[in-house]
mmCIF file of C-alpha atoms in Angstrom:
data_model
loop_
_atom_site.group_PDB
_atom_site.id
_atom_site.type_symbol
_atom_site.label_atom_id
_atom_site.label_comp_id
_atom_site.label_asym_id
_atom_site.label_seq_id
_atom_site.Cartn_x
_atom_site.Cartn_y
_atom_site.Cartn_z
ATOM 1 C CA GLU A 149 21.139 -0.384 7.306
ATOM 2 C CA GLU A 150 20.599 -4.138 7.654
ATOM 3 C CA ILE A 151 17.164 -5.759 7.681
ATOM 4 C CA GLU A 152 16.500 -9.387 8.575
ATOM 5 C CA THR A 153 12.924 -10.584 7.982
ATOM 6 C CA THR A 154 11.449 -13.817 9.353
ATOM 7 C CA GLY A 155 7.967 -14.845 8.304
ATOM 8 C CA LEU A 156 5.509 -17.675 8.745
ATOM 9 C CA PHE A 157 2.548 -18.022 6.371
ATOM 10 C CA GLY A 158 -0.507 -20.252 6.462
ATOM 11 C CA SER A 159 -3.873 -20.497 4.696
ATOM 12 C CA ILE A 160 -7.001 -22.630 4.627
ATOM 13 C CA ARG A 161 -10.042 -22.657 2.326
ATOM 14 C CA TYR A 162 -13.402 -24.076 3.294
ATOM 15 C CA SER A 163 -16.393 -24.824 1.054
ATOM 16 C CA VAL A 164 -19.398 -23.544 3.020
ATOM 17 C CA VAL A 165 -22.043 -24.736 0.524
ATOM 18 C CA ASP A 166 -22.007 -25.551 -3.166
ATOM 19 C CA GLY A 167 -20.552 -22.495 -4.954
ATOM 20 C CA VAL A 168 -19.633 -20.585 -1.776
ATOM 21 C CA SER A 169 -16.167 -20.773 -0.230
ATOM 22 C CA LEU A 170 -14.327 -18.978 2.566
ATOM 23 C CA GLY A 171 -10.575 -18.466 2.683
ATOM 24 C CA ILE A 172 -8.491 -17.455 5.692
ATOM 25 C CA GLU A 173 -4.803 -16.546 5.463
ATOM 26 C CA GLY A 174 -2.328 -15.301 8.009
ATOM 27 C CA ARG A 175 1.259 -14.095 7.977
ATOM 28 C CA TYR A 176 3.417 -13.612 11.041
ATOM 29 C CA GLN A 177 6.332 -11.329 10.240
ATOM 30 C CA ASP A 178 9.286 -10.128 12.271
ATOM 31 C CA ASP A 179 11.566 -7.433 10.876
ATOM 32 C CA ASP A 180 14.816 -6.933 12.739
ATOM 33 C CA ILE A 181 16.507 -3.686 11.685
ATOM 34 C CA THR A 182 20.066 -2.672 12.524
ATOM 35 C CA SER A 183 21.633 0.641 11.610
ATOM 36 C CA ILE A 184 24.932 2.368 12.369
ATOM 37 C CA PRO A 185 24.913 6.186 12.036
ATOM 38 C CA SER A 186 27.383 7.320 9.358
ATOM 39 C CA GLY A 187 28.459 10.229 11.576
ATOM 40 C CA GLY A 188 29.399 7.883 14.412
ATOM 41 C CA GLY A 189 27.500 6.731 17.447
ATOM 42 C CA ALA A 190 26.143 3.549 18.893
ATOM 43 C CA GLN A 191 24.540 0.799 16.812
ATOM 44 C CA LEU A 192 20.733 1.079 16.582
ATOM 45 C CA ASN A 193 18.508 -1.972 16.681
ATOM 46 C CA GLU A 194 14.740 -2.464 16.707
ATOM 47 C CA SER A 195 12.325 -5.302 15.945
ATOM 48 C CA PHE A 196 8.888 -4.880 14.390
ATOM 49 C CA THR A 197 6.525 -7.820 14.781
ATOM 50 C CA LYS A 198 3.156 -8.023 13.048
ATOM 51 C CA PHE A 199 0.391 -10.546 12.340
ATOM 52 C CA LEU A 200 -1.234 -9.817 8.959
ATOM 53 C CA PRO A 201 -4.590 -11.521 8.276
ATOM 54 C CA ARG A 202 -6.527 -11.861 5.036
ATOM 55 C CA VAL A 203 -10.090 -13.150 4.690
ATOM 56 C CA THR A 204 -11.863 -13.819 1.399
ATOM 57 C CA ALA A 205 -15.339 -15.028 0.472
ATOM 58 C CA ASP A 206 -16.306 -16.230 -3.055
ATOM 59 C CA TRP A 207 -19.722 -16.961 -4.447
ATOM 60 C CA GLU A 208 -19.962 -18.609 -7.880
ATOM 61 C CA VAL A 209 -23.384 -17.413 -8.907
ATOM 62 C CA SER A 210 -23.042 -19.354 -12.192
ATOM 63 C CA ASP A 211 -20.258 -20.872 -14.254
ATOM 64 C CA LYS A 212 -19.832 -17.402 -15.813
ATOM 65 C CA THR A 213 -20.196 -15.077 -12.805
ATOM 66 C CA MET A 214 -18.465 -14.860 -9.449
ATOM 67 C CA LEU A 215 -18.984 -12.389 -6.596
ATOM 68 C CA TYR A 216 -16.292 -11.933 -3.958
ATOM 69 C CA ALA A 217 -15.357 -9.896 -0.888
ATOM 70 C CA SER A 218 -12.062 -9.571 0.918
ATOM 71 C CA TYR A 219 -10.473 -8.033 4.008
ATOM 72 C CA SER A 220 -6.720 -7.734 4.482
ATOM 73 C CA GLN A 221 -4.031 -5.964 6.455
ATOM 74 C CA GLY A 222 -0.544 -4.921 5.404
ATOM 75 C CA ASN A 223 2.361 -3.052 6.856
ATOM 76 C CA LEU A 224 5.533 -1.096 6.091
ATOM 77 C CA PRO A 225 8.182 -1.655 8.790
ATOM 78 C CA GLY A 226 9.645 1.265 10.675
ATOM 79 C CA GLY A 227 13.285 2.210 10.942
ATOM 80 C CA PHE A 228 15.781 4.752 12.164
ATOM 81 C CA ASN A 229 16.628 8.397 11.521
ATOM 82 C CA THR A 230 20.407 8.384 11.775
ATOM 83 C CA SER A 231 20.304 12.150 11.150
ATOM 84 C CA VAL A 232 18.537 12.501 14.517
ATOM 85 C CA ALA A 233 20.779 9.989 16.279
ATOM 86 C CA THR A 234 23.891 12.060 15.540
ATOM 87 C CA LEU A 235 22.475 15.329 16.911
ATOM 88 C CA THR A 236 23.867 16.828 20.123
ATOM 89 C CA ASP A 237 21.711 16.758 23.273
ATOM 90 C CA ALA A 238 20.918 20.458 22.793
ATOM 91 C CA GLN A 239 19.862 19.904 19.157
ATOM 92 C CA LYS A 240 17.681 16.913 20.128
ATOM 93 C CA ALA A 241 16.015 19.069 22.813
ATOM 94 C CA GLU A 242 15.233 21.773 20.236
ATOM 95 C CA LEU A 243 13.973 19.209 17.709
ATOM 96 C CA ALA A 244 11.631 17.773 20.356
ATOM 97 C CA ILE A 245 10.026 21.223 20.533
ATOM 98 C CA VAL A 246 9.998 21.934 16.800
ATOM 99 C CA ALA A 247 8.846 18.423 15.774
ATOM 100 C CA PRO A 248 7.778 16.174 18.665
ATOM 101 C CA ASN A 249 7.205 13.227 16.310
ATOM 102 C CA ALA A 250 10.718 13.331 14.800
ATOM 103 C CA ASN A 251 12.611 10.716 16.796
ATOM 104 C CA VAL A 252 15.596 8.424 16.403
ATOM 105 C CA ALA A 253 13.184 5.577 15.579
ATOM 106 C CA TYR A 254 9.904 5.748 13.664
ATOM 107 C CA ASP A 255 7.087 3.175 13.876
ATOM 108 C CA GLU A 256 5.663 0.957 11.154
ATOM 109 C CA GLU A 257 2.889 2.071 8.813
ATOM 110 C CA THR A 258 -0.276 -0.042 8.597
ATOM 111 C CA LEU A 259 -2.811 -0.583 5.828
ATOM 112 C CA THR A 260 -6.323 -2.035 6.130
ATOM 113 C CA GLN A 261 -8.162 -2.855 2.899
ATOM 114 C CA TYR A 262 -11.726 -3.915 2.072
ATOM 115 C CA GLU A 263 -12.840 -4.958 -1.425
ATOM 116 C CA ILE A 264 -15.968 -6.317 -3.090
ATOM 117 C CA GLY A 265 -16.248 -7.195 -6.743
ATOM 118 C CA ILE A 266 -17.668 -9.252 -9.570
ATOM 119 C CA ARG A 267 -15.935 -11.270 -12.264
ATOM 120 C CA THR A 268 -17.736 -12.379 -15.432
ATOM 121 C CA ARG A 269 -17.010 -14.408 -18.583
ATOM 122 C CA LEU A 270 -19.218 -14.071 -21.641
ATOM 123 C CA PHE A 271 -19.367 -15.071 -25.304
ATOM 124 C CA GLU A 272 -17.748 -18.478 -24.817
ATOM 125 C CA ASP A 273 -15.234 -16.908 -22.406
ATOM 126 C CA ARG A 274 -13.891 -14.523 -25.067
ATOM 127 C CA LEU A 275 -14.992 -11.486 -23.077
ATOM 128 C CA THR A 276 -13.884 -11.186 -19.446
ATOM 129 C CA SER A 277 -14.572 -8.365 -17.015
ATOM 130 C CA HIS A 278 -13.750 -7.498 -13.435
ATOM 131 C CA VAL A 279 -15.337 -4.631 -11.479
ATOM 132 C CA ALA A 280 -14.283 -3.887 -7.902
ATOM 133 C CA LEU A 281 -15.099 -1.351 -5.202
ATOM 134 C CA PHE A 282 -12.278 -0.877 -2.705
ATOM 135 C CA GLN A 283 -11.652 1.083 0.498
ATOM 136 C CA MET A 284 -8.325 1.465 2.302
ATOM 137 C CA GLU A 285 -7.157 3.073 5.521
ATOM 138 C CA ARG A 286 -3.476 3.965 5.917
ATOM 139 C CA GLU A 287 -2.405 4.777 9.474
ATOM 140 C CA ASP A 288 0.852 6.050 10.975
ATOM 141 C CA GLN A 289 1.950 6.966 7.463
ATOM 142 C CA ILE A 290 5.674 7.457 7.032
ATOM 143 C CA TYR A 291 6.644 10.794 5.496
ATOM 144 C CA ARG A 292 10.021 12.478 5.062
ATOM 145 C CA GLN A 293 10.089 15.976 6.494
ATOM 146 C CA SER A 294 12.735 18.693 6.875
ATOM 147 C CA PHE A 295 13.242 20.725 10.048
ATOM 148 C CA VAL A 296 15.498 23.699 10.661
ATOM 149 C CA LEU A 297 17.269 24.057 14.018
ATOM 150 C CA THR A 298 18.447 27.576 14.818
ATOM 151 C CA ALA A 299 18.758 27.903 18.620
ATOM 152 C CA SER A 300 21.046 24.996 19.455
ATOM 153 C CA SER A 301 23.966 25.587 17.041
ATOM 154 C CA PRO A 302 25.970 28.562 15.750
ATOM 155 C CA THR A 303 24.539 28.158 12.234
ATOM 156 C CA PRO A 304 21.112 26.805 11.201
ATOM 157 C CA ARG A 305 21.051 23.026 10.763
ATOM 158 C CA ILE A 306 18.631 21.194 8.500
ATOM 159 C CA VAL A 307 17.470 17.811 9.743
ATOM 160 C CA ASN A 308 15.749 15.388 7.353
ATOM 161 C CA ALA A 309 13.735 12.728 9.171
ATOM 162 C CA LEU A 310 11.031 10.151 8.539
ATOM 163 C CA THR A 311 8.007 10.565 10.791
ATOM 164 C CA ASN A 312 4.653 8.852 11.374
ATOM 165 C CA SER A 313 2.676 11.954 10.445
ATOM 166 C CA GLY A 314 -0.319 10.891 8.407
ATOM 167 C CA LYS A 315 -3.571 8.999 8.182
ATOM 168 C CA THR A 316 -5.290 8.621 4.823
ATOM 169 C CA GLY A 317 -8.656 7.316 3.665
ATOM 170 C CA ILE A 318 -8.806 5.912 0.145
ATOM 171 C CA TRP A 319 -11.710 4.476 -1.814
ATOM 172 C CA GLY A 320 -12.425 3.898 -5.456
ATOM 173 C CA VAL A 321 -13.785 1.785 -8.294
ATOM 174 C CA GLU A 322 -11.728 -0.327 -10.660
ATOM 175 C CA PHE A 323 -12.632 -1.933 -13.996
ATOM 176 C CA GLU A 324 -10.560 -4.454 -15.939
ATOM 177 C CA GLY A 325 -11.634 -6.131 -19.123
ATOM 178 C CA GLY A 326 -10.305 -8.317 -21.907
ATOM 179 C CA PHE A 327 -11.588 -9.443 -25.282
ATOM 180 C CA GLU A 328 -10.128 -12.303 -27.298
ATOM 181 C CA VAL A 329 -10.347 -10.884 -30.828
ATOM 182 C CA THR A 330 -8.848 -14.042 -32.334
ATOM 183 C CA ASP A 331 -7.161 -17.125 -30.955
ATOM 184 C CA MET A 332 -3.881 -15.158 -31.042
ATOM 185 C CA VAL A 333 -4.888 -11.539 -30.367
ATOM 186 C CA THR A 334 -6.346 -10.194 -27.115
ATOM 187 C CA LEU A 335 -7.427 -6.623 -26.399
ATOM 188 C CA GLY A 336 -7.345 -5.399 -22.773
ATOM 189 C CA ALA A 337 -8.375 -2.230 -20.953
ATOM 190 C CA THR A 338 -8.389 -0.893 -17.386
ATOM 191 C CA LEU A 339 -10.036 2.141 -15.790
ATOM 192 C CA THR A 340 -9.713 3.242 -12.136
ATOM 193 C CA TRP A 341 -11.247 6.149 -10.225
ATOM 194 C CA THR A 342 -9.766 6.902 -6.805
ATOM 195 C CA ASP A 343 -10.583 9.387 -4.068
ATOM 196 C CA SER A 344 -7.740 9.835 -1.560
ATOM 197 C CA GLU A 345 -7.882 12.269 1.361
ATOM 198 C CA PHE A 346 -5.761 13.040 4.382
ATOM 199 C CA LYS A 347 -7.607 12.242 7.603
ATOM 200 C CA LYS A 348 -4.631 13.553 9.538
ATOM 201 C CA TYR A 349 -1.368 15.179 8.499
ATOM 202 C CA ASN A 350 0.531 17.665 10.621
ATOM 203 C CA ALA A 351 3.754 18.933 9.152
ATOM 204 C CA VAL A 352 6.105 21.860 9.600
ATOM 205 C CA ASP A 353 6.822 22.007 5.863
ATOM 206 C CA TYR A 354 3.083 22.191 5.052
ATOM 207 C CA ASN A 355 2.784 25.044 7.532
ATOM 208 C CA ALA A 356 5.641 26.892 5.821
ATOM 209 C CA ILE A 357 3.823 26.784 2.472
ATOM 210 C CA PHE A 358 0.156 27.195 3.458
ATOM 211 C CA GLY A 359 0.338 28.821 6.863
ATOM 212 C CA ASN A 360 -1.453 25.898 8.562
ATOM 213 C CA PRO A 361 0.243 22.722 9.787
ATOM 214 C CA ASP A 362 -2.952 20.641 9.490
ATOM 215 C CA ALA A 363 -3.520 19.218 5.998
ATOM 216 C CA SER A 364 -6.614 17.179 6.971
ATOM 217 C CA GLY A 365 -9.164 17.115 4.174
ATOM 218 C CA GLN A 366 -6.611 17.722 1.427
ATOM 219 C CA THR A 367 -6.011 15.344 -1.490
ATOM 220 C CA THR A 368 -2.982 13.139 -0.903
ATOM 221 C CA PRO A 369 -0.099 12.987 -3.414
ATOM 222 C CA LEU A 370 0.766 10.024 -5.632
ATOM 223 C CA PHE A 371 -2.914 8.971 -5.997
ATOM 224 C CA PRO A 372 -4.228 10.280 -9.347
ATOM 225 C CA GLU A 373 -8.025 10.544 -9.542
ATOM 226 C CA TRP A 374 -8.196 8.755 -12.885
ATOM 227 C CA MET A 375 -5.986 6.024 -14.368
ATOM 228 C CA ALA A 376 -6.576 4.163 -17.619
ATOM 229 C CA SER A 377 -4.738 1.801 -19.935
ATOM 230 C CA VAL A 378 -5.284 -0.095 -23.186
ATOM 231 C CA SER A 379 -3.229 -3.089 -24.269
ATOM 232 C CA LEU A 380 -2.969 -5.412 -27.246
ATOM 233 C CA SER A 381 -1.279 -8.795 -26.837
ATOM 234 C CA LEU A 382 -0.227 -11.427 -29.327
ATOM 235 C CA ASN A 383 0.302 -15.114 -28.538
ATOM 236 C CA LYS A 384 1.151 -17.331 -31.524
ATOM 237 C CA PRO A 385 2.052 -21.009 -31.030
ATOM 238 C CA ILE A 386 5.173 -21.967 -32.981
ATOM 239 C CA ARG A 387 5.956 -25.594 -32.222
ATOM 240 C CA GLY A 388 5.094 -27.851 -29.280
ATOM 241 C CA ASP A 389 5.196 -25.768 -26.082
ATOM 242 C CA MET A 390 6.942 -22.876 -27.832
ATOM 243 C CA SER A 391 5.025 -19.692 -28.680
ATOM 244 C CA LEU A 392 5.658 -16.125 -29.771
ATOM 245 C CA PHE A 393 4.098 -13.443 -27.606
ATOM 246 C CA GLY A 394 4.224 -9.667 -27.300
#
């Protein structure tokens, strides 16, 4: 598979009043994807074009505290299922019945994110903290699924394909802090709580396990409820611009 990406990025920042600024960014992106099925067949080509905006607002309440809010969009380009492209006409007809959303090409996945937060610096800037509340919506999520075709070939055939099968709502709270113990030693910590839930997910494989193809309301995979970390860093100047860190 060959992917050629062309992008154009621009941004502006405007000071509304003293201490309050507004930033606007935009990215135009074109992904041209070409694929040749390994089992033979015609070359597949598709272009995915997207404009991705990002808007931020910052308010410096004081020289130690800043409030902010942001809105942004992201995407994951689509592609091709060469396993579907190499099926016979009879197998494609059966797959269309078994899994209507399993096609030769699948669409891009989109992400919309909102975030508000506060950043602070205390004790002569030795203690820093960042607390954020975020909310995300993933639509047309790309998932790999397996389908079994039995009526269109002498022996059962398993087809693995990527499909736009899901929609997920995610929200959570994130904390990040750091404390400069000495001029050379800094202690850091992070803590994140996340709630992630399928708003839509219809899958044959889910039906095979739970007896119901609709997974709406279930917790999504790969999003742990709690995540935490603690770090200790060392930065010791040696000579001039040289330093030892770890």
